[in-house]
JSON list of N, CA and C in Angstrom, two decimals:
[
{"chain": "H", "resi": 1, "resn": "MET", "atom": "N", "xyz": [-17.97, 1.65, -12.44]},
{"chain": "H", "resi": 1, "resn": "MET", "atom": "CA", "xyz": [-16.83, 1.55, -13.34]},
{"chain": "H", "resi": 1, "resn": "MET", "atom": "C", "xyz": [-15.99, 0.35, -12.91]},
{"chain": "H", "resi": 2, "resn": "SER", "atom": "N", "xyz": [-15.61, -0.49, -13.82]},
{"chain": "H", "resi": 2, "resn": "SER", "atom": "CA", "xyz": [-14.75, -1.62, -13.49]},
{"chain": "H", "resi": 2, "resn": "SER", "atom": "C", "xyz": [-13.31, -1.16, -13.42]},
{"chain": "H", "resi": 3, "resn": "HIS", "atom": "N", "xyz": [-12.56, -1.79, -12.54]},
{"chain": "H", "resi": 3, "resn": "HIS", "atom": "CA", "xyz": [-11.17, -1.41, -12.37]},
{"chain": "H", "resi": 3, "resn": "HIS", "atom": "C", "xyz": [-10.27, -2.18, -13.31]},
{"chain": "H", "resi": 4, "resn": "THR", "atom": "N", "xyz": [-9.20, -1.52, -13.73]},
{"chain": "H", "resi": 4, "resn": "THR", "atom": "CA", "xyz": [-8.20, -2.12, -14.59]},
{"chain": "H", "resi": 4, "resn": "THR", "atom": "C", "xyz": [-7.39, -3.12, -13.79]},
{"chain": "H", "resi": 5, "resn": "SER", "atom": "N", "xyz": [-6.99, -4.20, -14.40]},
{"chain": "H", "resi": 5, "resn": "SER", "atom": "CA", "xyz": [-6.15, -5.20, -13.75]},
{"chain": "H", "resi": 5, "resn": "SER", "atom": "C", "xyz": [-4.70, -4.76, -13.83]},
{"chain": "H", "resi": 6, "resn": "TYR", "atom": "N", "xyz": [-4.01, -4.77, -12.71]},
{"chain": "H", "resi": 6, "resn": "TYR", "atom": "CA", "xyz": [-2.61, -4.37, -12.64]},
{"chain": "H", "resi": 6, "resn": "TYR", "atom": "C", "xyz": [-1.76, -5.60, -12.42]},
{"chain": "H", "resi": 7, "resn": "ASP", "atom": "N", "xyz": [-0.80, -5.85, -13.31]},
{"chain": "H", "resi": 7, "resn": "ASP", "atom": "CA", "xyz": [0.00, -7.06, -13.27]},
{"chain": "H", "resi": 7, "resn": "ASP", "atom": "C", "xyz": [1.05, -7.06, -12.18]},
{"chain": "H", "resi": 8, "resn": "THR", "atom": "N", "xyz": [1.74, -5.94, -11.96]},
{"chain": "H", "resi": 8, "resn": "THR", "atom": "CA", "xyz": [2.88, -5.96, -11.06]},
{"chain": "H", "resi": 8, "resn": "THR", "atom": "C", "xyz": [2.68, -5.14, -9.80]},
{"chain": "H", "resi": 9, "resn": "THR", "atom": "N", "xyz": [1.60, -4.41, -9.69]},
{"chain": "H", "resi": 9, "resn": "THR", "atom": "CA", "xyz": [1.41, -3.55, -8.53]},
{"chain": "H", "resi": 9, "resn": "THR", "atom": "C", "xyz": [0.00, -3.71, -7.99]},
{"chain": "H", "resi": 10, "resn": "ASP", "atom": "N", "xyz": [-0.11, -3.91, -6.71]},
{"chain": "H", "resi": 10, "resn": "ASP", "atom": "CA", "xyz": [-1.42, -3.92, -6.06]},
{"chain": "H", "resi": 10, "resn": "ASP", "atom": "C", "xyz": [-1.65, -2.52, -5.50]},
{"chain": "H", "resi": 11, "resn": "LEU", "atom": "N", "xyz": [-2.30, -1.68, -6.28]},
{"chain": "H", "resi": 11, "resn": "LEU", "atom": "CA", "xyz": [-2.48, -0.28, -5.92]},
{"chain": "H", "resi": 11, "resn": "LEU", "atom": "C", "xyz": [-3.59, -0.11, -4.88]},
{"chain": "H", "resi": 12, "resn": "PRO", "atom": "N", "xyz": [-3.44, 0.89, -4.00]},
{"chain": "H", "resi": 12, "resn": "PRO", "atom": "CA", "xyz": [-4.55, 1.23, -3.10]},
{"chain": "H", "resi": 12, "resn": "PRO", "atom": "C", "xyz": [-5.74, 1.70, -3.94]},
{"chain": "H", "resi": 13, "resn": "ALA", "atom": "N", "xyz": [-6.93, 1.60, -3.38]},
{"chain": "H", "resi": 13, "resn": "ALA", "atom": "CA", "xyz": [-8.15, 1.94, -4.12]},
{"chain": "H", "resi": 13, "resn": "ALA", "atom": "C", "xyz": [-8.12, 3.36, -4.68]},
{"chain": "H", "resi": 14, "resn": "SER", "atom": "N", "xyz": [-7.60, 4.32, -3.92]},
{"chain": "H", "resi": 14, "resn": "SER", "atom": "CA", "xyz": [-7.56, 5.71, -4.40]},
{"chain": "H", "resi": 14, "resn": "SER", "atom": "C", "xyz": [-6.66, 5.85, -5.62]},
{"chain": "H", "resi": 15, "resn": "CYS", "atom": "N", "xyz": [-5.52, 5.15, -5.62]},
{"chain": "H", "resi": 15, "resn": "CYS", "atom": "CA", "xyz": [-4.61, 5.20, -6.77]},
{"chain": "H", "resi": 15, "resn": "CYS", "atom": "C", "xyz": [-5.20, 4.46, -7.96]},
{"chain": "H", "resi": 16, "resn": "ARG", "atom": "N", "xyz": [-5.85, 3.33, -7.70]},
{"chain": "H", "resi": 16, "resn": "ARG", "atom": "CA", "xyz": [-6.48, 2.55, -8.76]},
{"chain": "H", "resi": 16, "resn": "ARG", "atom": "C", "xyz": [-7.57, 3.38, -9.43]},
{"chain": "H", "resi": 17, "resn": "ALA", "atom": "N", "xyz": [-8.35, 4.11, -8.62]},
{"chain": "H", "resi": 17, "resn": "ALA", "atom": "CA", "xyz": [-9.41, 4.95, -9.18]},
{"chain": "H", "resi": 17, "resn": "ALA", "atom": "C", "xyz": [-8.82, 6.06, -10.04]},
{"chain": "H", "resi": 18, "resn": "ALA", "atom": "N", "xyz": [-7.72, 6.66, -9.58]},
{"chain": "H", "resi": 18, "resn": "ALA", "atom": "CA", "xyz": [-7.06, 7.71, -10.36]},
{"chain": "H", "resi": 18, "resn": "ALA", "atom": "C", "xyz": [-6.52, 7.15, -11.66]},
{"chain": "H", "resi": 19, "resn": "ALA", "atom": "N", "xyz": [-5.93, 5.96, -11.61]},
{"chain": "H", "resi": 19, "resn": "ALA", "atom": "CA", "xyz": [-5.41, 5.33, -12.82]},
{"chain": "H", "resi": 19, "resn": "ALA", "atom": "C", "xyz": [-6.54, 5.02, -13.79]},
{"chain": "H", "resi": 20, "resn": "ASP", "atom": "N", "xyz": [-7.67, 4.56, -13.27]},
{"chain": "H", "resi": 20, "resn": "ASP", "atom": "CA", "xyz": [-8.82, 4.28, -14.13]},
{"chain": "H", "resi": 20, "resn": "ASP", "atom": "C", "xyz": [-9.33, 5.54, -14.81]},
{"chain": "H", "resi": 21, "resn": "ARG", "atom": "N", "xyz": [-9.39, 6.65, -14.05]},
{"chain": "H", "resi": 21, "resn": "ARG", "atom": "CA", "xyz": [-9.85, 7.92, -14.64]},
{"chain": "H", "resi": 21, "resn": "ARG", "atom": "C", "xyz": [-8.88, 8.38, -15.73]},
{"chain": "H", "resi": 22, "resn": "MET", "atom": "N", "xyz": [-7.58, 8.23, -15.46]},
{"chain": "H", "resi": 22, "resn": "MET", "atom": "CA", "xyz": [-6.58, 8.63, -16.45]},
{"chain": "H", "resi": 22, "resn": "MET", "atom": "C", "xyz": [-6.70, 7.78, -17.71]},
{"chain": "H", "resi": 23, "resn": "GLU", "atom": "N", "xyz": [-6.87, 6.47, -17.52]},
{"chain": "H", "resi": 23, "resn": "GLU", "atom": "CA", "xyz": [-7.00, 5.59, -18.68]},
{"chain": "H", "resi": 23, "resn": "GLU", "atom": "C", "xyz": [-8.24, 5.95, -19.49]},
{"chain": "H", "resi": 24, "resn": "SER", "atom": "N", "xyz": [-9.34, 6.28, -18.83]},
{"chain": "H", "resi": 24, "resn": "SER", "atom": "CA", "xyz": [-10.57, 6.67, -19.53]},
{"chain": "H", "resi": 24, "resn": "SER", "atom": "C", "xyz": [-10.35, 7.96, -20.32]},
{"chain": "H", "resi": 25, "resn": "ALA", "atom": "N", "xyz": [-9.64, 8.92, -19.70]},
{"chain": "H", "resi": 25, "resn": "ALA", "atom": "CA", "xyz": [-9.36, 10.18, -20.38]},
{"chain": "H", "resi": 25, "resn": "ALA", "atom": "C", "xyz": [-8.48, 9.96, -21.60]},
{"chain": "H", "resi": 26, "resn": "LEU", "atom": "N", "xyz": [-7.47, 9.11, -21.46]},
{"chain": "H", "resi": 26, "resn": "LEU", "atom": "CA", "xyz": [-6.59, 8.82, -22.59]},
{"chain": "H", "resi": 26, "resn": "LEU", "atom": "C", "xyz": [-7.34, 8.12, -23.72]},
{"chain": "H", "resi": 27, "resn": "ARG", "atom": "N", "xyz": [-8.23, 7.20, -23.36]},
{"chain": "H", "resi": 27, "resn": "ARG", "atom": "CA", "xyz": [-9.03, 6.53, -24.40]},
{"chain": "H", "resi": 27, "resn": "ARG", "atom": "C", "xyz": [-9.91, 7.52, -25.14]},
{"chain": "H", "resi": 28, "resn": "ALA", "atom": "N", "xyz": [-10.51, 8.46, -24.39]},
{"chain": "H", "resi": 28, "resn": "ALA", "atom": "CA", "xyz": [-11.37, 9.47, -25.02]},
{"chain": "H", "resi": 28, "resn": "ALA", "atom": "C", "xyz": [-10.54, 10.35, -25.96]},
{"chain": "H", "resi": 29, "resn": "GLU", "atom": "N", "xyz": [-9.35, 10.77, -25.52]},
{"chain": "H", "resi": 29, "resn": "GLU", "atom": "CA", "xyz": [-8.48, 11.57, -26.38]},
{"chain": "H", "resi": 29, "resn": "GLU", "atom": "C", "xyz": [-8.08, 10.80, -27.62]},
{"chain": "H", "resi": 30, "resn": "ASN", "atom": "N", "xyz": [-7.72, 9.53, -27.45]},
{"chain": "H", "resi": 30, "resn": "ASN", "atom": "CA", "xyz": [-7.30, 8.72, -28.59]},
{"chain": "H", "resi": 30, "resn": "ASN", "atom": "C", "xyz": [-8.41, 8.56, -29.61]},
{"chain": "H", "resi": 31, "resn": "SER", "atom": "N", "xyz": [-9.63, 8.36, -29.14]},
{"chain": "H", "resi": 31, "resn": "SER", "atom": "CA", "xyz": [-10.74, 8.10, -30.06]},
{"chain": "H", "resi": 31, "resn": "SER", "atom": "C", "xyz": [-11.17, 9.36, -30.80]},
{"chain": "H", "resi": 32, "resn": "CYS", "atom": "N", "xyz": [-10.94, 10.55, -30.21]},
{"chain": "H", "resi": 32, "resn": "CYS", "atom": "CA", "xyz": [-11.36, 11.77, -30.90]},
{"chain": "H", "resi": 32, "resn": "CYS", "atom": "C", "xyz": [-10.25, 12.37, -31.76]},
{"chain": "H", "resi": 33, "resn": "GLY", "atom": "N", "xyz": [-9.04, 11.82, -31.66]},
{"chain": "H", "resi": 33, "resn": "GLY", "atom": "CA", "xyz": [-7.94, 12.34, -32.47]},
{"chain": "H", "resi": 33, "resn": "GLY", "atom": "C", "xyz": [-7.25, 13.54, -31.86]},
{"chain": "H", "resi": 34, "resn": "CYS", "atom": "N", "xyz": [-7.61, 13.90, -30.61]},
{"chain": "H", "resi": 34, "resn": "CYS", "atom": "CA", "xyz": [-7.01, 15.09, -30.01]},
{"chain": "H", "resi": 34, "resn": "CYS", "atom": "C", "xyz": [-5.87, 14.77, -29.06]},
{"chain": "H", "resi": 35, "resn": "GLY", "atom": "N", "xyz": [-5.59, 13.50, -28.83]},
{"chain": "H", "resi": 35, "resn": "GLY", "atom": "CA", "xyz": [-4.51, 13.13, -27.92]},
{"chain": "H", "resi": 35, "resn": "GLY", "atom": "C", "xyz": [-3.32, 12.56, -28.65]},
{"chain": "H", "resi": 36, "resn": "SER", "atom": "N", "xyz": [-2.40, 12.03, -27.87]},
{"chain": "H", "resi": 36, "resn": "SER", "atom": "CA", "xyz": [-1.16, 11.50, -28.45]},
{"chain": "H", "resi": 36, "resn": "SER", "atom": "C", "xyz": [-1.39, 10.23, -29.27]},
{"chain": "H", "resi": 37, "resn": "GLY", "atom": "N", "xyz": [-2.56, 9.60, -29.13]},
{"chain": "H", "resi": 37, "resn": "GLY", "atom": "CA", "xyz": [-2.85, 8.39, -29.88]},
{"chain": "H", "resi": 37, "resn": "GLY", "atom": "C", "xyz": [-3.22, 8.66, -31.33]},
{"chain": "H", "resi": 38, "resn": "LYS", "atom": "N", "xyz": [-3.32, 9.93, -31.71]},
{"chain": "H", "resi": 38, "resn": "LYS", "atom": "CA", "xyz": [-3.59, 10.35, -33.09]},
{"chain": "H", "resi": 38, "resn": "LYS", "atom": "C", "xyz": [-4.85, 9.72, -33.68]},
{"chain": "H", "resi": 39, "resn": "GLY", "atom": "N", "xyz": [-5.89, 9.56, -32.81]},
{"chain": "H", "resi": 39, "resn": "GLY", "atom": "CA", "xyz": [-7.18, 9.11, -33.32]},
{"chain": "H", "resi": 39, "resn": "GLY", "atom": "C", "xyz": [-7.24, 7.65, -33.69]},
{"chain": "H", "resi": 40, "resn": "LYS", "atom": "N", "xyz": [-6.35, 6.84, -33.16]},
{"chain": "H", "resi": 40, "resn": "LYS", "atom": "CA", "xyz": [-6.32, 5.43, -33.53]},
{"chain": "H", "resi": 40, "resn": "LYS", "atom": "C", "xyz": [-7.22, 4.57, -32.65]},
{"chain": "H", "resi": 41, "resn": "GLY", "atom": "N", "xyz": [-8.06, 5.22, -31.84]},
{"chain": "H", "resi": 41, "resn": "GLY", "atom": "CA", "xyz": [-9.07, 4.49, -31.09]},
{"chain": "H", "resi": 41, "resn": "GLY", "atom": "C", "xyz": [-8.54, 3.71, -29.89]},
{"chain": "H", "resi": 42, "resn": "GLY", "atom": "N", "xyz": [-7.77, 4.33, -29.04]},
{"chain": "H", "resi": 42, "resn": "GLY", "atom": "CA", "xyz": [-7.32, 3.68, -27.81]},
{"chain": "H", "resi": 42, "resn": "GLY", "atom": "C", "xyz": [-6.27, 2.62, -28.03]},
{"chain": "H", "resi": 43, "resn": "ASN", "atom": "N", "xyz": [-5.14, 3.00, -28.56]},
{"chain": "H", "resi": 43, "resn": "ASN", "atom": "CA", "xyz": [-4.08, 2.06, -28.87]},
{"chain": "H", "resi": 43, "resn": "ASN", "atom": "C", "xyz": [-3.19, 1.74, -27.67]},
{"chain": "H", "resi": 44, "resn": "TYR", "atom": "N", "xyz": [-3.58, 2.15, -26.47]},
{"chain": "H", "resi": 44, "resn": "TYR", "atom": "CA", "xyz": [-2.75, 1.92, -25.30]},
{"chain": "H", "resi": 44, "resn": "TYR", "atom": "C", "xyz": [-3.53, 1.20, -24.21]},
{"chain": "H", "resi": 45, "resn": "ARG", "atom": "N", "xyz": [-2.80, 0.42, -23.43]},
{"chain": "H", "resi": 45, "resn": "ARG", "atom": "CA", "xyz": [-3.38, -0.27, -22.28]},
{"chain": "H", "resi": 45, "resn": "ARG", "atom": "C", "xyz": [-2.37, -0.17, -21.14]},
{"chain": "H", "resi": 46, "resn": "THR", "atom": "N", "xyz": [-2.81, -0.46, -19.93]},
{"chain": "H", "resi": 46, "resn": "THR", "atom": "CA", "xyz": [-1.91, -0.44, -18.80]},
{"chain": "H", "resi": 46, "resn": "THR", "atom": "C", "xyz": [-0.77, -1.41, -19.07]},
{"chain": "H", "resi": 47, "resn": "ALA", "atom": "N", "xyz": [0.46, -0.94, -18.86]},
{"chain": "H", "resi": 47, "resn": "ALA", "atom": "CA", "xyz": [1.64, -1.73, -19.21]},
{"chain": "H", "resi": 47, "resn": "ALA", "atom": "C", "xyz": [1.86, -2.90, -18.26]},
{"chain": "H", "resi": 48, "resn": "SER", "atom": "N", "xyz": [2.32, -3.98, -18.83]},
{"chain": "H", "resi": 48, "resn": "SER", "atom": "CA", "xyz": [2.78, -5.12, -18.05]},
{"chain": "H", "resi": 48, "resn": "SER", "atom": "C", "xyz": [4.29, -4.96, -17.94]},
{"chain": "H", "resi": 49, "resn": "ILE", "atom": "N", "xyz": [4.78, -4.62, -16.74]},
{"chain": "H", "resi": 49, "resn": "ILE", "atom": "CA", "xyz": [6.20, -4.31, -16.57]},
{"chain": "H", "resi": 49, "resn": "ILE", "atom": "C", "xyz": [6.84, -5.21, -15.52]},
{"chain": "H", "resi": 50, "resn": "THR", "atom": "N", "xyz": [8.16, -5.30, -15.58]},
{"chain": "H", "resi": 50, "resn": "THR", "atom": "CA", "xyz": [8.90, -6.13, -14.63]},
{"chain": "H", "resi": 50, "resn": "THR", "atom": "C", "xyz": [8.95, -5.45, -13.26]},
{"chain": "H", "resi": 51, "resn": "ASP", "atom": "N", "xyz": [9.28, -6.23, -12.25]},
{"chain": "H", "resi": 51, "resn": "ASP", "atom": "CA", "xyz": [9.44, -5.67, -10.91]},
{"chain": "H", "resi": 51, "resn": "ASP", "atom": "C", "xyz": [10.53, -4.61, -10.89]},
{"chain": "H", "resi": 52, "resn": "GLU", "atom": "N", "xyz": [11.60, -4.83, -11.65]},
{"chain": "H", "resi": 52, "resn": "GLU", "atom": "CA", "xyz": [12.69, -3.85, -11.72]},
{"chain": "H", "resi": 52, "resn": "GLU", "atom": "C", "xyz": [12.19, -2.52, -12.28]},
{"chain": "H", "resi": 53, "resn": "CYS", "atom": "N", "xyz": [11.41, -2.57, -13.34]},
{"chain": "H", "resi": 53, "resn": "CYS", "atom": "CA", "xyz": [10.85, -1.34, -13.92]},
{"chain": "H", "resi": 53, "resn": "CYS", "atom": "C", "xyz": [9.89, -0.67, -12.95]},
{"chain": "H", "resi": 54, "resn": "ASN", "atom": "N", "xyz": [9.09, -1.48, -12.26]},
{"chain": "H", "resi": 54, "resn": "ASN", "atom": "CA", "xyz": [8.15, -0.95, -11.28]},
{"chain": "H", "resi": 54, "resn": "ASN", "atom": "C", "xyz": [8.89, -0.23, -10.16]},
{"chain": "H", "resi": 55, "resn": "GLN", "atom": "N", "xyz": [10.01, -0.79, -9.72]},
{"chain": "H", "resi": 55, "resn": "GLN", "atom": "CA", "xyz": [10.81, -0.16, -8.68]},
{"chain": "H", "resi": 55, "resn": "GLN", "atom": "C", "xyz": [11.38, 1.17, -9.15]},
{"chain": "H", "resi": 56, "resn": "LYS", "atom": "N", "xyz": [11.77, 1.25, -10.41]},
{"chain": "H", "resi": 56, "resn": "LYS", "atom": "CA", "xyz": [12.27, 2.51, -10.97]},
{"chain": "H", "resi": 56, "resn": "LYS", "atom": "C", "xyz": [11.17, 3.56, -11.00]},
{"chain": "H", "resi": 57, "resn": "ILE", "atom": "N", "xyz": [9.97, 3.15, -11.38]},
{"chain": "H", "resi": 57, "resn": "ILE", "atom": "CA", "xyz": [8.83, 4.08, -11.39]},
{"chain": "H", "resi": 57, "resn": "ILE", "atom": "C", "xyz": [8.53, 4.54, -9.97]},
{"chain": "H", "resi": 58, "resn": "ASP", "atom": "N", "xyz": [8.53, 3.62, -9.01]},
{"chain": "H", "resi": 58, "resn": "ASP", "atom": "CA", "xyz": [8.29, 3.99, -7.61]},
{"chain": "H", "resi": 58, "resn": "ASP", "atom": "C", "xyz": [9.31, 5.01, -7.13]},
{"chain": "H", "resi": 59, "resn": "ALA", "atom": "N", "xyz": [10.59, 4.78, -7.45]},
{"chain": "H", "resi": 59, "resn": "ALA", "atom": "CA", "xyz": [11.65, 5.69, -7.03]},
{"chain": "H", "resi": 59, "resn": "ALA", "atom": "C", "xyz": [11.45, 7.07, -7.66]},
{"chain": "H", "resi": 60, "resn": "LEU", "atom": "N", "xyz": [11.07, 7.10, -8.95]},
{"chain": "H", "resi": 60, "resn": "LEU", "atom": "CA", "xyz": [10.83, 8.36, -9.63]},
{"chain": "H", "resi": 60, "resn": "LEU", "atom": "C", "xyz": [9.62, 9.09, -9.04]},
{"chain": "H", "resi": 61, "resn": "GLU", "atom": "N", "xyz": [8.56, 8.34, -8.70]},
{"chain": "H", "resi": 61, "resn": "GLU", "atom": "CA", "xyz": [7.39, 8.94, -8.05]},
{"chain": "H", "resi": 61, "resn": "GLU", "atom": "C", "xyz": [7.81, 9.64, -6.76]},
{"chain": "H", "resi": 62, "resn": "LYS", "atom": "N", "xyz": [8.63, 8.96, -5.94]},
{"chain": "H", "resi": 62, "resn": "LYS", "atom": "CA", "xyz": [9.07, 9.53, -4.67]},
{"chain": "H", "resi": 62, "resn": "LYS", "atom": "C", "xyz": [9.91, 10.78, -4.90]},
{"chain": "H", "resi": 63, "resn": "GLU", "atom": "N", "xyz": [10.81, 10.72, -5.87]},
{"chain": "H", "resi": 63, "resn": "GLU", "atom": "CA", "xyz": [11.67, 11.86, -6.18]},
{"chain": "H", "resi": 63, "resn": "GLU", "atom": "C", "xyz": [10.85, 13.07, -6.63]},
{"chain": "H", "resi": 64, "resn": "ILE", "atom": "N", "xyz": [9.93, 12.84, -7.55]},
{"chain": "H", "resi": 64, "resn": "ILE", "atom": "CA", "xyz": [9.09, 13.93, -8.06]},
{"chain": "H", "resi": 64, "resn": "ILE", "atom": "C", "xyz": [8.19, 14.46, -6.95]},
{"chain": "H", "resi": 65, "resn": "SER", "atom": "N", "xyz": [7.61, 13.57, -6.15]},
{"chain": "H", "resi": 65, "resn": "SER", "atom": "CA", "xyz": [6.74, 13.98, -5.05]},
{"chain": "H", "resi": 65, "resn": "SER", "atom": "C", "xyz": [7.49, 14.87, -4.07]},
{"chain": "H", "resi": 66, "resn": "LYS", "atom": "N", "xyz": [8.71, 14.48, -3.75]},
{"chain": "H", "resi": 66, "resn": "LYS", "atom": "CA", "xyz": [9.53, 15.26, -2.82]},
{"chain": "H", "resi": 66, "resn": "LYS", "atom": "C", "xyz": [9.85, 16.63, -3.41]},
{"chain": "H", "resi": 67, "resn": "THR", "atom": "N", "xyz": [10.24, 16.67, -4.67]},
{"chain": "H", "resi": 67, "resn": "THR", "atom": "CA", "xyz": [10.59, 17.92, -5.34]},
{"chain": "H", "resi": 67, "resn": "THR", "atom": "C", "xyz": [9.39, 18.86, -5.42]},
{"chain": "H", "resi": 68, "resn": "CYS", "atom": "N", "xyz": [8.22, 18.31, -5.75]},
{"chain": "H", "resi": 68, "resn": "CYS", "atom": "CA", "xyz": [7.01, 19.12, -5.94]},
{"chain": "H", "resi": 68, "resn": "CYS", "atom": "C", "xyz": [6.27, 19.41, -4.64]},
{"chain": "H", "resi": 69, "resn": "GLY", "atom": "N", "xyz": [6.52, 18.61, -3.62]},
{"chain": "H", "resi": 69, "resn": "GLY", "atom": "CA", "xyz": [5.77, 18.75, -2.38]},
{"chain": "H", "resi": 69, "resn": "GLY", "atom": "C", "xyz": [4.34, 18.28, -2.52]},
{"chain": "H", "resi": 70, "resn": "LYS", "atom": "N", "xyz": [4.12, 17.35, -3.45]},
{"chain": "H", "resi": 70, "resn": "LYS", "atom": "CA", "xyz": [2.78, 16.80, -3.71]},
{"chain": "H", "resi": 70, "resn": "LYS", "atom": "C", "xyz": [2.90, 15.30, -3.88]},
{"chain": "H", "resi": 71, "resn": "ASN", "atom": "N", "xyz": [1.81, 14.60, -3.65]},
{"chain": "H", "resi": 71, "resn": "ASN", "atom": "CA", "xyz": [1.80, 13.15, -3.86]},
{"chain": "H", "resi": 71, "resn": "ASN", "atom": "C", "xyz": [1.57, 12.88, -5.35]},
{"chain": "H", "resi": 72, "resn": "ILE", "atom": "N", "xyz": [2.62, 12.44, -6.04]},
{"chain": "H", "resi": 72, "resn": "ILE", "atom": "CA", "xyz": [2.57, 12.20, -7.49]},
{"chain": "H", "resi": 72, "resn": "ILE", "atom": "C", "xyz": [2.48, 10.70, -7.76]},
{"chain": "H", "resi": 73, "resn": "VAL", "atom": "N", "xyz": [1.61, 10.31, -8.67]},
{"chain": "H", "resi": 73, "resn": "VAL", "atom": "CA", "xyz": [1.48, 8.91, -9.08]},
{"chain": "H", "resi": 73, "resn": "VAL", "atom": "C", "xyz": [1.76, 8.83, -10.58]},
{"chain": "H", "resi": 74, "resn": "LEU", "atom": "N", "xyz": [2.67, 7.94, -10.96]},
{"chain": "H", "resi": 74, "resn": "LEU", "atom": "CA", "xyz": [2.99, 7.71, -12.37]},
{"chain": "H", "resi": 74, "resn": "LEU", "atom": "C", "xyz": [2.33, 6.41, -12.81]},
{"chain": "H", "resi": 75, "resn": "VAL", "atom": "N", "xyz": [1.82, 6.42, -14.03]},
{"chain": "H", "resi": 75, "resn": "VAL", "atom": "CA", "xyz": [1.16, 5.24, -14.59]},
{"chain": "H", "resi": 75, "resn": "VAL", "atom": "C", "xyz": [1.84, 4.89, -15.89]},
{"chain": "H", "resi": 76, "resn": "ALA", "atom": "N", "xyz": [2.15, 3.60, -16.08]},
{"chain": "H", "resi": 76, "resn": "ALA", "atom": "CA", "xyz": [2.80, 3.15, -17.31]},
{"chain": "H", "resi": 76, "resn": "ALA", "atom": "C", "xyz": [1.77, 2.55, -18.27]},
{"chain": "H", "resi": 77, "resn": "TYR", "atom": "N", "xyz": [1.82, 2.99, -19.51]},
{"chain": "H", "resi": 77, "resn": "TYR", "atom": "CA", "xyz": [0.97, 2.45, -20.56]},
{"chain": "H", "resi": 77, "resn": "TYR", "atom": "C", "xyz": [1.86, 1.89, -21.65]},
{"chain": "H", "resi": 78, "resn": "GLN", "atom": "N", "xyz": [1.35, 0.91, -22.38]},
{"chain": "H", "resi": 78, "resn": "GLN", "atom": "CA", "xyz": [2.06, 0.37, -23.52]},
{"chain": "H", "resi": 78, "resn": "GLN", "atom": "C", "xyz": [1.11, 0.28, -24.70]},
{"chain": "H", "resi": 79, "resn": "GLU", "atom": "N", "xyz": [1.68, 0.33, -25.88]},
{"chain": "H", "resi": 79, "resn": "GLU", "atom": "CA", "xyz": [0.88, 0.20, -27.08]},
{"chain": "H", "resi": 79, "resn": "GLU", "atom": "C", "xyz": [0.27, -1.19, -27.16]},
{"chain": "H", "resi": 80, "resn": "LYS", "atom": "N", "xyz": [-0.96, -1.25, -27.63]},
{"chain": "H", "resi": 80, "resn": "LYS", "atom": "CA", "xyz": [-1.63, -2.56, -27.77]},
{"chain": "H", "resi": 80, "resn": "LYS", "atom": "C", "xyz": [-0.99, -3.34, -28.88]}
]
């Protein structure tokens, strides 16, 4: 499986693999009409975000991870 290119974050391999699996699952949902993409055939791609937005996501990941007691990873997608 080829890895998705990340514009603002150099993710560790384990996180990159998880993001790739999530993206594949979302594409499958979009293409079958059972996901939030409403059957439009994969209308989302990994988001290109600013460093400021990335820092906000990182802070939220840490907050949620601490609250849940689990390592949580958030992934940003944008409409194509």
